PDB file of C-alpha atoms and ligand atoms in Angstrom:
ATOM      1  CA  MET A   2       0.000   0.000   0.000  1.00 84.00           C
ATOM      2  CA  LYS A   3       1.119   3.502  -0.824  1.00 91.00           C
ATOM      3  CA  VAL A   4      -0.149   6.859   0.488  1.00 95.00           C
ATOM      4  CA  SER A   5       0.689  10.375  -0.738  1.00 96.00           C
ATOM      5  CA  VAL A   6       0.097  13.578   1.214  1.00 97.00           C
ATOM      6  CA  LYS A   7       0.293  17.122  -0.123  1.00 98.00           C
ATOM      7  CA  VAL A   8       1.481  19.652   2.473  1.00 98.00           C
ATOM      8  CA  PRO A   9       1.681  23.451   2.163  1.00 98.00           C
ATOM      9  CA  ALA A  10       4.684  25.607   3.002  1.00 98.00           C
ATOM     10  CA  THR A  11       4.349  27.776   6.088  1.00 98.00           C
ATOM     11  CA  SER A  12       5.640  31.068   7.404  1.00 98.00           C
ATOM     12  CA  ALA A  13       6.000  31.324  11.169  1.00 98.00           C
ATOM     13  CA  ASN A  14       6.286  34.167  13.694  1.00 98.00           C
ATOM     14  CA  LEU A  15       4.816  37.138  11.757  1.00 98.00           C
ATOM     15  CA  GLY A  16       6.939  39.507  13.813  1.00 98.00           C
ATOM     16  CA  PRO A  17       5.786  39.418  17.458  1.00 98.00           C
ATOM     17  CA  GLY A  18       4.258  35.908  17.274  1.00 98.00           C
ATOM     18  CA  PHE A  19       7.570  34.129  17.907  1.00 98.00           C
ATOM     19  CA  ASP A  20       7.036  30.355  18.088  1.00 97.00           C
ATOM     20  CA  CYS A  21       3.232  30.696  18.140  1.00 97.00           C
ATOM     21  CA  LEU A  22       1.906  32.244  14.892  1.00 98.00           C
ATOM     22  CA  GLY A  23       2.072  30.713  11.444  1.00 98.00           C
ATOM     23  CA  LEU A  24       0.296  30.716   8.114  1.00 98.00           C
ATOM     24  CA  ALA A  25       0.114  28.266   5.233  1.00 98.00           C
ATOM     25  CA  LEU A  26       1.276  29.239   1.736  1.00 98.00           C
ATOM     26  CA  PRO A  27       0.501  27.687  -1.671  1.00 97.00           C
ATOM     27  CA  ILE A  28       3.881  26.042  -2.289  1.00 96.00           C
ATOM     28  CA  TYR A  29       3.770  22.290  -1.679  1.00 97.00           C
ATOM     29  CA  ASN A  30       5.702  19.187  -0.846  1.00 95.00           C
ATOM     30  CA  THR A  31       4.174  15.815  -1.656  1.00 95.00           C
ATOM     31  CA  ILE A  32       5.265  13.011   0.630  1.00 94.00           C
ATOM     32  CA  THR A  33       4.618   9.423  -0.431  1.00 94.00           C
ATOM     33  CA  ILE A  34       5.151   6.443   1.840  1.00 92.00           C
ATOM     34  CA  GLU A  35       5.051   2.890   0.628  1.00 90.00           C
ATOM     35  CA  GLU A  36       5.394  -0.216   2.774  1.00 83.00           C
ATOM     36  CA  THR A  37       7.744  -2.449   0.856  1.00 78.00           C
ATOM     37  CA  VAL A  38       7.296  -6.187   1.091  1.00 66.00           C
ATOM     38  CA  LEU A  39      10.917  -7.204   1.060  1.00 63.00           C
ATOM     39  CA  PRO A  40      12.135  -7.672   4.647  1.00 60.00           C
ATOM     40  CA  GLY A  41      15.543  -6.303   5.564  1.00 60.00           C
ATOM     41  CA  THR A  42      15.485  -3.504   3.004  1.00 61.00           C
ATOM     42  CA  GLY A  43      15.220  -0.870   5.748  1.00 68.00           C
ATOM     43  CA  VAL A  44      14.208   2.651   4.989  1.00 75.00           C
ATOM     44  CA  GLU A  45      14.759   4.286   1.633  1.00 75.00           C
ATOM     45  CA  ILE A  46      14.256   8.034   1.354  1.00 79.00           C
ATOM     46  CA  ASN A  47      14.252   9.836  -1.984  1.00 78.00           C
ATOM     47  CA  LEU A  48      14.141  13.594  -2.211  1.00 78.00           C
ATOM     48  CA  ILE A  49      13.099  14.982  -5.567  1.00 79.00           C
ATOM     49  CA  SER A  50      13.238  18.660  -6.416  1.00 76.00           C
ATOM     50  CA  GLU A  51      10.171  19.709  -8.396  1.00 74.00           C
ATOM     51  CA  LYS A  52      11.337  22.768 -10.185  1.00 64.00           C
ATOM     52  CA  GLU A  53       8.759  25.524 -10.161  1.00 59.00           C
ATOM     53  CA  ASN A  54       9.939  29.104 -10.292  1.00 48.00           C
ATOM     54  CA  ILE A  55      12.461  28.362  -7.610  1.00 50.00           C
ATOM     55  CA  ASP A  56      15.923  27.099  -8.455  1.00 59.00           C
ATOM     56  CA  ASP A  57      16.522  23.388  -8.076  1.00 64.00           C
ATOM     57  CA  ILE A  58      16.437  22.444  -4.433  1.00 67.00           C
ATOM     58  CA  ILE A  59      19.735  20.903  -3.347  1.00 66.00           C
ATOM     59  CA  PHE A  60      19.412  18.105  -0.793  1.00 69.00           C
ATOM     60  CA  ASP A  61      23.134  17.288  -0.401  1.00 64.00           C
ATOM     61  CA  ASN A  62      23.247  17.857   3.353  1.00 66.00           C
ATOM     62  CA  VAL A  63      19.842  16.403   4.186  1.00 69.00           C
ATOM     63  CA  PRO A  64      19.926  12.957   5.863  1.00 70.00           C
ATOM     64  CA  LYS A  65      18.245  10.275   3.773  1.00 68.00           C
ATOM     65  CA  ASP A  66      18.283   7.430   6.303  1.00 70.00           C
ATOM     66  CA  GLU A  67      16.988   6.642   9.811  1.00 74.00           C
ATOM     67  CA  ASN A  68      18.481   9.973  10.957  1.00 75.00           C
ATOM     68  CA  SER A  69      16.131  11.989   8.806  1.00 86.00           C
ATOM     69  CA  ILE A  70      13.517  14.080  10.536  1.00 88.00           C
ATOM     70  CA  ILE A  71      10.745  12.437   8.509  1.00 90.00           C
ATOM     71  CA  TYR A  72      11.784   8.954   9.613  1.00 89.00           C
ATOM     72  CA  LYS A  73      12.017  10.084  13.239  1.00 92.00           C
ATOM     73  CA  ALA A  74       8.437  11.399  13.077  1.00 94.00           C
ATOM     74  CA  VAL A  75       7.146   8.224  11.439  1.00 92.00           C
ATOM     75  CA  GLU A  76       8.989   6.076  13.994  1.00 92.00           C
ATOM     76  CA  MET A  77       7.442   8.038  16.871  1.00 94.00           C
ATOM     77  CA  LEU A  78       3.977   7.427  15.457  1.00 95.00           C
ATOM     78  CA  TYR A  79       4.617   3.689  15.117  1.00 93.00           C
ATOM     79  CA  ASN A  80       6.078   3.578  18.644  1.00 93.00           C
ATOM     80  CA  SER A  81       3.076   5.455  20.058  1.00 93.00           C
ATOM     81  CA  ILE A  82       0.943   2.455  19.140  1.00 92.00           C
ATOM     82  CA  GLY A  83       3.532  -0.087  20.244  1.00 92.00           C
ATOM     83  CA  GLN A  84       4.897  -0.909  16.789  1.00 88.00           C
ATOM     84  CA  GLU A  85       8.165  -0.532  14.919  1.00 86.00           C
ATOM     85  CA  PRO A  86       8.169   0.866  11.375  1.00 83.00           C
ATOM     86  CA  SER A  87       8.240  -1.791   8.697  1.00 77.00           C
ATOM     87  CA  GLU A  88      10.360  -1.512   5.566  1.00 82.00           C
ATOM     88  CA  LEU A  89       9.456   1.893   4.169  1.00 85.00           C
ATOM     89  CA  LYS A  90      10.054   3.695   0.927  1.00 87.00           C
ATOM     90  CA  ILE A  91       9.600   7.435   1.401  1.00 89.00           C
ATOM     91  CA  ASN A  92       9.512   9.890  -1.495  1.00 90.00           C
ATOM     92  CA  VAL A  93       9.456  13.653  -1.058  1.00 90.00           C
ATOM     93  CA  GLN A  94       8.586  15.668  -4.154  1.00 91.00           C
ATOM     94  CA  SER A  95       9.656  19.077  -3.074  1.00 90.00           C
ATOM     95  CA  GLN A  96       8.667  22.542  -4.217  1.00 93.00           C
ATOM     96  CA  ILE A  97       9.375  24.177  -0.855  1.00 94.00           C
ATOM     97  CA  PRO A  98      12.944  25.476  -0.742  1.00 92.00           C
ATOM     98  CA  ILE A  99      14.862  24.148   2.244  1.00 90.00           C
ATOM     99  CA  THR A 100      16.462  26.219   5.033  1.00 92.00           C
ATOM    100  CA  ARG A 101      14.713  29.418   3.924  1.00 95.00           C
ATOM    101  CA  GLY A 102      12.172  29.819   6.747  1.00 96.00           C
ATOM    102  CA  LEU A 103       9.266  28.379   4.775  1.00 97.00           C
ATOM    103  CA  GLY A 104       8.489  25.307   6.854  1.00 96.00           C
ATOM    104  CA  SER A 105      10.065  22.665   4.619  1.00 94.00           C
ATOM    105  CA  SER A 106      10.993  20.457   7.579  1.00 93.00           C
ATOM    106  CA  ALA A 107       7.540  20.879   9.142  1.00 96.00           C
ATOM    107  CA  SER A 108       6.015  19.870   5.816  1.00 96.00           C
ATOM    108  CA  VAL A 109       7.911  16.583   5.607  1.00 94.00           C
ATOM    109  CA  VAL A 110       7.214  15.804   9.264  1.00 96.00           C
ATOM    110  CA  VAL A 111       3.494  16.454   8.780  1.00 97.00           C
ATOM    111  CA  GLY A 112       3.360  14.645   5.430  1.00 97.00           C
ATOM    112  CA  GLY A 113       5.235  11.642   6.820  1.00 95.00           C
ATOM    113  CA  LEU A 114       2.962  11.445   9.850  1.00 97.00           C
ATOM    114  CA  LEU A 115      -0.284  11.705   7.882  1.00 97.00           C
ATOM    115  CA  ALA A 116       0.845   9.136   5.323  1.00 96.00           C
ATOM    116  CA  ALA A 117       2.103   6.689   7.964  1.00 94.00           C
ATOM    117  CA  ASN A 118      -1.068   7.174  10.012  1.00 96.00           C
ATOM    118  CA  LYS A 119      -3.171   6.251   6.983  1.00 96.00           C
ATOM    119  CA  LEU A 120      -1.010   3.169   6.348  1.00 93.00           C
ATOM    120  CA  LEU A 121      -1.578   2.139   9.967  1.00 93.00           C
ATOM    121  CA  GLY A 122      -5.363   2.447   9.687  1.00 94.00           C
ATOM    122  CA  SER A 123      -5.595   5.979  11.185  1.00 96.00           C
ATOM    123  CA  PRO A 124      -4.937   5.218  14.881  1.00 95.00           C
ATOM    124  CA  ALA A 125      -3.953   8.864  15.618  1.00 96.00           C
ATOM    125  CA  ASP A 126      -6.316  11.834  15.440  1.00 96.00           C
ATOM    126  CA  THR A 127      -5.256  15.358  14.416  1.00 95.00           C
ATOM    127  CA  THR A 128      -4.455  16.299  18.027  1.00 95.00           C
ATOM    128  CA  ALA A 129      -2.120  13.329  18.428  1.00 95.00           C
ATOM    129  CA  LEU A 130      -0.446  14.030  15.078  1.00 97.00           C
ATOM    130  CA  LEU A 131       0.045  17.685  16.039  1.00 97.00           C
ATOM    131  CA  SER A 132       1.585  16.596  19.284  1.00 96.00           C
ATOM    132  CA  ILE A 133       4.129  14.258  17.647  1.00 96.00           C
ATOM    133  CA  ALA A 134       4.922  16.829  14.941  1.00 96.00           C
ATOM    134  CA  THR A 135       5.541  19.479  17.613  1.00 97.00           C
ATOM    135  CA  GLU A 136       7.806  17.152  19.557  1.00 95.00           C
ATOM    136  CA  VAL A 137       9.912  16.561  16.454  1.00 94.00           C
ATOM    137  CA  GLU A 138       9.982  20.228  15.412  1.00 93.00           C
ATOM    138  CA  GLY A 139      10.326  21.714  18.910  1.00 93.00           C
ATOM    139  CA  HIS A 140       7.526  24.253  18.442  1.00 95.00           C
ATOM    140  CA  PRO A 141       4.067  24.134  16.855  1.00 97.00           C
ATOM    141  CA  ASP A 142       4.058  27.362  14.791  1.00 98.00           C
ATOM    142  CA  ASN A 143       4.894  25.709  11.451  1.00 98.00           C
ATOM    143  CA  VAL A 144       3.310  22.289  11.929  1.00 98.00           C
ATOM    144  CA  ALA A 145      -0.073  23.697  13.031  1.00 98.00           C
ATOM    145  CA  PRO A 146      -0.788  25.611   9.783  1.00 98.00           C
ATOM    146  CA  ALA A 147       0.814  22.783   7.770  1.00 98.00           C
ATOM    147  CA  ILE A 148      -1.819  20.416   9.214  1.00 98.00           C
ATOM    148  CA  LEU A 149      -4.767  22.797   9.549  1.00 98.00           C
ATOM    149  CA  GLY A 150      -4.137  25.324   6.746  1.00 98.00           C
ATOM    150  CA  GLY A 151      -4.824  29.055   7.072  1.00 98.00           C
ATOM    151  CA  PHE A 152      -3.511  31.381   9.754  1.00 98.00           C
ATOM    152  CA  VAL A 153      -3.064  29.672  13.100  1.00 98.00           C
ATOM    153  CA  LEU A 154      -2.180  30.641  16.662  1.00 98.00           C
ATOM    154  CA  SER A 155      -0.662  27.662  18.438  1.00 98.00           C
ATOM    155  CA  SER A 156       0.874  26.897  21.781  1.00 97.00           C
ATOM    156  CA  GLN A 157       2.438  23.935  23.500  1.00 95.00           C
ATOM    157  CA  GLU A 158       0.918  24.137  26.964  1.00 94.00           C
ATOM    158  CA  ASP A 159       2.638  23.206  30.243  1.00 93.00           C
ATOM    159  CA  ASP A 160       1.072  19.730  30.218  1.00 92.00           C
ATOM    160  CA  GLY A 161       2.449  19.168  26.703  1.00 90.00           C
ATOM    161  CA  SER A 162      -0.908  19.523  24.970  1.00 92.00           C
ATOM    162  CA  ILE A 163      -1.079  21.630  21.800  1.00 96.00           C
ATOM    163  CA  LEU A 164      -3.619  24.399  21.641  1.00 97.00           C
ATOM    164  CA  THR A 165      -4.559  25.772  18.212  1.00 98.00           C
ATOM    165  CA  GLU A 166      -6.851  28.589  17.207  1.00 98.00           C
ATOM    166  CA  LYS A 167      -7.527  29.539  13.598  1.00 97.00           C
ATOM    167  CA  LEU A 168      -7.597  33.235  12.789  1.00 97.00           C
ATOM    168  CA  ILE A 169      -8.998  34.795   9.638  1.00 97.00           C
ATOM    169  CA  TRP A 170      -6.397  36.681   7.593  1.00 98.00           C
ATOM    170  CA  PRO A 171      -7.967  39.712   5.853  1.00 98.00           C
ATOM    171  CA  ASP A 172      -8.133  38.829   2.155  1.00 96.00           C
ATOM    172  CA  GLU A 173      -7.225  42.358   1.116  1.00 97.00           C
ATOM    173  CA  TRP A 174      -3.849  42.202   2.880  1.00 98.00           C
ATOM    174  CA  ASP A 175      -1.275  41.014   0.356  1.00 97.00           C
ATOM    175  CA  ILE A 176       1.619  38.820   1.378  1.00 98.00           C
ATOM    176  CA  THR A 177       4.757  39.059  -0.739  1.00 98.00           C
ATOM    177  CA  VAL A 178       7.181  36.256   0.005  1.00 98.00           C
ATOM    178  CA  CYS A 179      10.803  37.196  -0.634  1.00 98.00           C
ATOM    179  CA  ILE A 180      13.148  34.205  -0.843  1.00 97.00           C
ATOM    180  CA  PRO A 181      16.890  34.836  -1.163  1.00 97.00           C
ATOM    181  CA  GLU A 182      19.147  32.237  -2.742  1.00 94.00           C
ATOM    182  CA  PHE A 183      21.213  31.722   0.416  1.00 93.00           C
ATOM    183  CA  GLU A 184      20.302  29.240   3.116  1.00 91.00           C
ATOM    184  CA  LEU A 185      20.082  29.672   6.880  1.00 94.00           C
ATOM    185  CA  SER A 186      19.457  26.673   9.083  1.00 92.00           C
ATOM    186  CA  THR A 187      16.962  27.037  11.908  1.00 93.00           C
ATOM    187  CA  ASN A 188      19.603  25.714  14.321  1.00 93.00           C
ATOM    188  CA  ILE A 189      21.999  28.514  13.473  1.00 96.00           C
ATOM    189  CA  SER A 190      19.227  31.085  13.483  1.00 96.00           C
ATOM    190  CA  ARG A 191      18.100  29.946  16.945  1.00 96.00           C
ATOM    191  CA  SER A 192      21.662  29.758  18.254  1.00 97.00           C
ATOM    192  CA  VAL A 193      21.987  33.561  18.172  1.00 98.00           C
ATOM    193  CA  LEU A 194      18.939  34.056  20.414  1.00 98.00           C
ATOM    194  CA  PRO A 195      19.584  34.773  24.095  1.00 97.00           C
ATOM    195  CA  GLU A 196      18.328  32.366  26.740  1.00 97.00           C
ATOM    196  CA  ASN A 197      16.844  35.228  28.750  1.00 97.00           C
ATOM    197  CA  VAL A 198      15.454  38.569  27.647  1.00 98.00           C
ATOM    198  CA  PRO A 199      14.747  41.777  29.584  1.00 98.00           C
ATOM    199  CA  MET A 200      11.258  42.013  31.069  1.00 98.00           C
ATOM    200  CA  SER A 201      10.664  45.131  28.961  1.00 98.00           C
ATOM    201  CA  ASP A 202      11.253  43.153  25.722  1.00 98.00           C
ATOM    202  CA  ALA A 203       8.902  40.371  26.830  1.00 98.00           C
ATOM    203  CA  VAL A 204       6.216  42.955  27.601  1.00 98.00           C
ATOM    204  CA  TYR A 205       6.895  44.651  24.252  1.00 98.00           C
ATOM    205  CA  ASN A 206       6.166  41.435  22.363  1.00 98.00           C
ATOM    206  CA  ALA A 207       3.151  40.521  24.499  1.00 98.00           C
ATOM    207  CA  LYS A 208       1.467  43.837  23.759  1.00 98.00           C
ATOM    208  CA  HIS A 209       2.325  43.802  20.051  1.00 98.00           C
ATOM    209  CA  LEU A 210       1.058  40.242  19.660  1.00 98.00           C
ATOM    210  CA  ALA A 211      -2.189  41.262  21.390  1.00 98.00           C
ATOM    211  CA  MET A 212      -2.450  44.192  18.951  1.00 98.00           C
ATOM    212  CA  LEU A 213      -1.794  41.872  16.019  1.00 98.00           C
ATOM    213  CA  ILE A 214      -4.630  39.495  16.963  1.00 98.00           C
ATOM    214  CA  GLN A 215      -7.057  42.379  17.419  1.00 98.00           C
ATOM    215  CA  ALA A 216      -5.895  44.025  14.169  1.00 98.00           C
ATOM    216  CA  VAL A 217      -6.441  40.815  12.184  1.00 98.00           C
ATOM    217  CA  ASN A 218      -9.858  40.229  13.766  1.00 97.00           C
ATOM    218  CA  THR A 219     -11.016  43.766  12.990  1.00 98.00           C
ATOM    219  CA  LYS A 220      -9.058  44.202   9.711  1.00 98.00           C
ATOM    220  CA  ASN A 221      -7.489  47.300  11.223  1.00 98.00           C
ATOM    221  CA  VAL A 222      -4.580  48.333   8.978  1.00 98.00           C
ATOM    222  CA  LYS A 223      -3.360  51.081  11.262  1.00 97.00           C
ATOM    223  CA  LEU A 224      -3.246  48.802  14.298  1.00 98.00           C
ATOM    224  CA  MET A 225      -1.565  46.025  12.286  1.00 98.00           C
ATOM    225  CA  LYS A 226       1.060  48.477  11.093  1.00 97.00           C
ATOM    226  CA  ASN A 227       1.903  49.176  14.691  1.00 97.00           C
ATOM    227  CA  ALA A 228       1.635  45.523  15.720  1.00 98.00           C
ATOM    228  CA  LEU A 229       4.225  43.994  13.384  1.00 97.00           C
ATOM    229  CA  LYS A 230       7.152  44.663  15.681  1.00 97.00           C
ATOM    230  CA  ASP A 231       9.359  42.282  17.571  1.00 98.00           C
ATOM    231  CA  LYS A 232      12.143  42.348  20.115  1.00 98.00           C
ATOM    232  CA  LEU A 233      12.515  38.626  20.812  1.00 98.00           C
ATOM    233  CA  HIS A 234      14.117  37.260  17.661  1.00 98.00           C
ATOM    234  CA  GLN A 235      14.408  39.598  14.665  1.00 98.00           C
ATOM    235  CA  PRO A 236      16.971  42.016  16.141  1.00 98.00           C
ATOM    236  CA  TYR A 237      19.293  39.087  16.987  1.00 98.00           C
ATOM    237  CA  ARG A 238      18.900  37.452  13.582  1.00 98.00           C
ATOM    238  CA  GLU A 239      19.490  40.570  11.535  1.00 97.00           C
ATOM    239  CA  LYS A 240      23.256  40.003  11.463  1.00 97.00           C
ATOM    240  CA  LEU A 241      22.746  36.600   9.817  1.00 97.00           C
ATOM    241  CA  ILE A 242      20.650  37.979   6.965  1.00 98.00           C
ATOM    242  CA  PRO A 243      22.326  40.351   4.519  1.00 97.00           C
ATOM    243  CA  GLY A 244      19.853  42.943   3.271  1.00 97.00           C
ATOM    244  CA  MET A 245      17.269  42.366   6.016  1.00 98.00           C
ATOM    245  CA  LYS A 246      17.813  45.728   7.665  1.00 97.00           C
ATOM    246  CA  GLU A 247      17.783  47.584   4.333  1.00 97.00           C
ATOM    247  CA  ILE A 248      14.575  45.850   3.192  1.00 97.00           C
ATOM    248  CA  ILE A 249      12.766  46.707   6.443  1.00 96.00           C
ATOM    249  CA  GLU A 250      14.067  50.281   6.219  1.00 96.00           C
ATOM    250  CA  ALA A 251      13.028  50.689   2.549  1.00 97.00           C
ATOM    251  CA  PHE A 252       9.372  50.105   3.407  1.00 97.00           C
ATOM    252  CA  ARG A 253       9.208  51.580   6.907  1.00 94.00           C
ATOM    253  CA  HIS A 254       7.589  54.876   5.943  1.00 92.00           C
ATOM    254  CA  GLU A 255       5.624  53.753   2.877  1.00 95.00           C
ATOM    255  CA  ASP A 256       1.870  54.204   2.985  1.00 93.00           C
ATOM    256  CA  GLY A 257       0.242  50.940   2.023  1.00 96.00           C
ATOM    257  CA  ILE A 258       3.020  48.798   3.458  1.00 98.00           C
ATOM    258  CA  ILE A 259       1.698  47.222   6.644  1.00 98.00           C
ATOM    259  CA  GLY A 260       4.980  45.691   7.690  1.00 97.00           C
ATOM    260  CA  THR A 261       8.050  43.645   6.808  1.00 98.00           C
ATOM    261  CA  VAL A 262       8.914  40.601   8.903  1.00 98.00           C
ATOM    262  CA  LEU A 263      11.200  37.624   8.873  1.00 98.00           C
ATOM    263  CA  SER A 264       9.571  34.403   7.679  1.00 98.00           C
ATOM    264  CA  GLY A 265      10.146  31.865  10.441  1.00 98.00           C
ATOM    265  CA  ALA A 266      13.823  31.696  11.309  1.00 97.00           C
ATOM    266  CA  GLY A 267      14.661  33.401   7.990  1.00 94.00           C
ATOM    267  CA  PRO A 268      16.278  34.182   5.683  1.00 97.00           C
ATOM    268  CA  SER A 269      13.045  34.672   3.675  1.00 98.00           C
ATOM    269  CA  MET A 270      11.014  37.763   4.440  1.00 98.00           C
ATOM    270  CA  LEU A 271       7.348  38.684   4.146  1.00 98.00           C
ATOM    271  CA  VAL A 272       6.190  42.098   3.040  1.00 98.00           C
ATOM    272  CA  ILE A 273       2.577  42.650   4.075  1.00 98.00           C
ATOM    273  CA  SER A 274       0.754  45.376   2.202  1.00 98.00           C
ATOM    274  CA  HIS A 275      -2.650  46.868   1.523  1.00 97.00           C
ATOM    275  CA  LYS A 276      -3.486  48.441  -1.849  1.00 96.00           C
ATOM    276  CA  TYR A 277       0.223  48.901  -2.620  1.00 96.00           C
ATOM    277  CA  ASP A 278       2.009  48.375  -5.940  1.00 97.00           C
ATOM    278  CA  LEU A 279       3.160  44.762  -5.697  1.00 98.00           C
ATOM    279  CA  ASP A 280       5.651  45.155  -8.562  1.00 98.00           C
ATOM    280  CA  LYS A 281       7.282  47.964  -6.633  1.00 98.00           C
ATOM    281  CA  ILE A 282       7.687  45.675  -3.608  1.00 98.00           C
ATOM    282  CA  LYS A 283       9.282  43.025  -5.797  1.00 98.00           C
ATOM    283  CA  SER A 284      11.696  45.391  -7.551  1.00 98.00           C
ATOM    284  CA  THR A 285      12.693  47.110  -4.292  1.00 98.00           C
ATOM    285  CA  VAL A 286      13.565  43.820  -2.577  1.00 98.00           C
ATOM    286  CA  ARG A 287      15.185  42.363  -5.696  1.00 98.00           C
ATOM    287  CA  ASP A 288      17.354  45.473  -6.104  1.00 98.00           C
ATOM    288  CA  ILE A 289      18.504  45.454  -2.478  1.00 98.00           C
ATOM    289  CA  TRP A 290      19.526  41.813  -2.648  1.00 98.00           C
ATOM    290  CA  GLU A 291      21.029  42.223  -6.113  1.00 97.00           C
ATOM    291  CA  SER A 292      23.212  45.060  -4.808  1.00 98.00           C
ATOM    292  CA  LEU A 293      24.638  42.469  -2.418  1.00 97.00           C
ATOM    293  CA  SER A 294      25.028  39.920  -5.264  1.00 97.00           C
ATOM    294  CA  ILE A 295      22.157  37.823  -3.918  1.00 96.00           C
ATOM    295  CA  LYS A 296      19.611  36.353  -6.328  1.00 96.00           C
ATOM    296  CA  SER A 297      16.027  36.092  -5.135  1.00 96.00           C
ATOM    297  CA  ASP A 298      12.638  34.643  -5.919  1.00 96.00           C
ATOM    298  CA  ILE A 299       9.803  36.979  -4.932  1.00 97.00           C
ATOM    299  CA  ARG A 300       6.108  36.193  -5.224  1.00 97.00           C
ATOM    300  CA  THR A 301       2.856  37.556  -3.893  1.00 98.00           C
ATOM    301  CA  LEU A 302       0.854  34.615  -2.572  1.00 97.00           C
ATOM    302  CA  LYS A 303      -2.584  34.043  -1.073  1.00 95.00           C
ATOM    303  CA  ILE A 304      -2.821  32.141   2.186  1.00 97.00           C
ATOM    304  CA  GLU A 305      -3.541  28.428   1.600  1.00 98.00           C
ATOM    305  CA  ASP A 306      -6.683  27.657   3.561  1.00 97.00           C
ATOM    306  CA  LYS A 307      -6.350  23.917   3.158  1.00 97.00           C
ATOM    307  CA  GLY A 308      -3.927  22.029   5.333  1.00 98.00           C
ATOM    308  CA  ALA A 309      -2.209  18.746   4.530  1.00 98.00           C
ATOM    309  CA  GLU A 310      -4.369  16.344   2.560  1.00 97.00           C
ATOM    310  CA  ILE A 311      -4.118  12.787   1.344  1.00 96.00           C
ATOM    311  CA  VAL A 312      -3.977  12.909  -2.453  1.00 95.00           C
ATOM    312  CA  GLU A 313      -3.417   9.289  -3.394  1.00 74.00           C
ATOM    313  CA  GLU A 314      -3.802   5.892  -1.755  1.00 68.00           C
TER     314      GLU A 314
HETATM  315  N1  HSE B   2       9.512  29.961  15.387  1.00 59.67           N
HETATM  316  C1  HSE B   2      10.642  29.301  14.811  1.00 59.67           C
HETATM  317  C2  HSE B   2      11.853  30.206  14.868  1.00 59.67           C
HETATM  318  C3  HSE B   2      10.322  28.953  13.379  1.00 59.67           C
HETATM  319  O1  HSE B   2      11.695  31.404  14.617  1.00 59.67           O
HETATM  320  O2  HSE B   2      12.942  29.743  15.170  1.00 59.67           O
HETATM  321  C4  HSE B   2      11.392  28.162  12.714  1.00 59.67           C
HETATM  322  O3  HSE B   2      11.187  26.820  12.879  1.00 59.67           O
END
């Protein structure tokens, strides 16, 4: 038996929502898992770059054996029902660029879990799958929208349970996703964050996240413009991302630009706008990166409302 799952890309954080906000985007990975009949063949993982507008995705440094994140997730699901994974053939057809802050690892974790769950006769419900995916990823902000679609607030509570709440993104707010050609691993991007932050910075983010939720719920552009600020991660990551500061600065005083934020752990960035010339956003960002000899892929995308879905059995 063979099961394929299509999973959207995701963008986490949205400025002040560090580790708890994320939205799904219409770029997809398709994960196929097949139980092979030949015993002793172990796990076989194939990663295939599906060229879209993005350059070929290079998987040279991605583990393709039992050490891969997708296998770990699948193994945890099997173990949760007292089983060991059988001989598995896993294919990932990938459109989501890796190590760019677009949830590629969350997508393979979610796709692997949903496919394996189907192969096992669906013993785990969405809550259980979210829980395993969060354990593998370390935080729920990418896996929640990858599973549920849309714009999601998520939290791993003290008892380990995962709370999710879907929010409605105002349709008239455009999201331009700016993807530079260079990679930045989440591990490196998290390694520059301090273990402790000043109380004033924690309060700063709490109030801006509260503003953000209210702004989205009431489609309040002015409030959202004020809300998209962060002191917990972006200032520390800026030094890892050439052009980030200049891109934020270029749009800071533009009417119609709601805000510019890092996508997840970066290096991709989101420019959120309302009734603004989208070509101008693209050329501004492209020019800044080009002046630093960095190629980029920039697209305005709608939020993907559908989460991961089984496309073939
Ligand atoms: N919230 C995470 C971070 C997303 O910013 O590190 C990346 O997995």
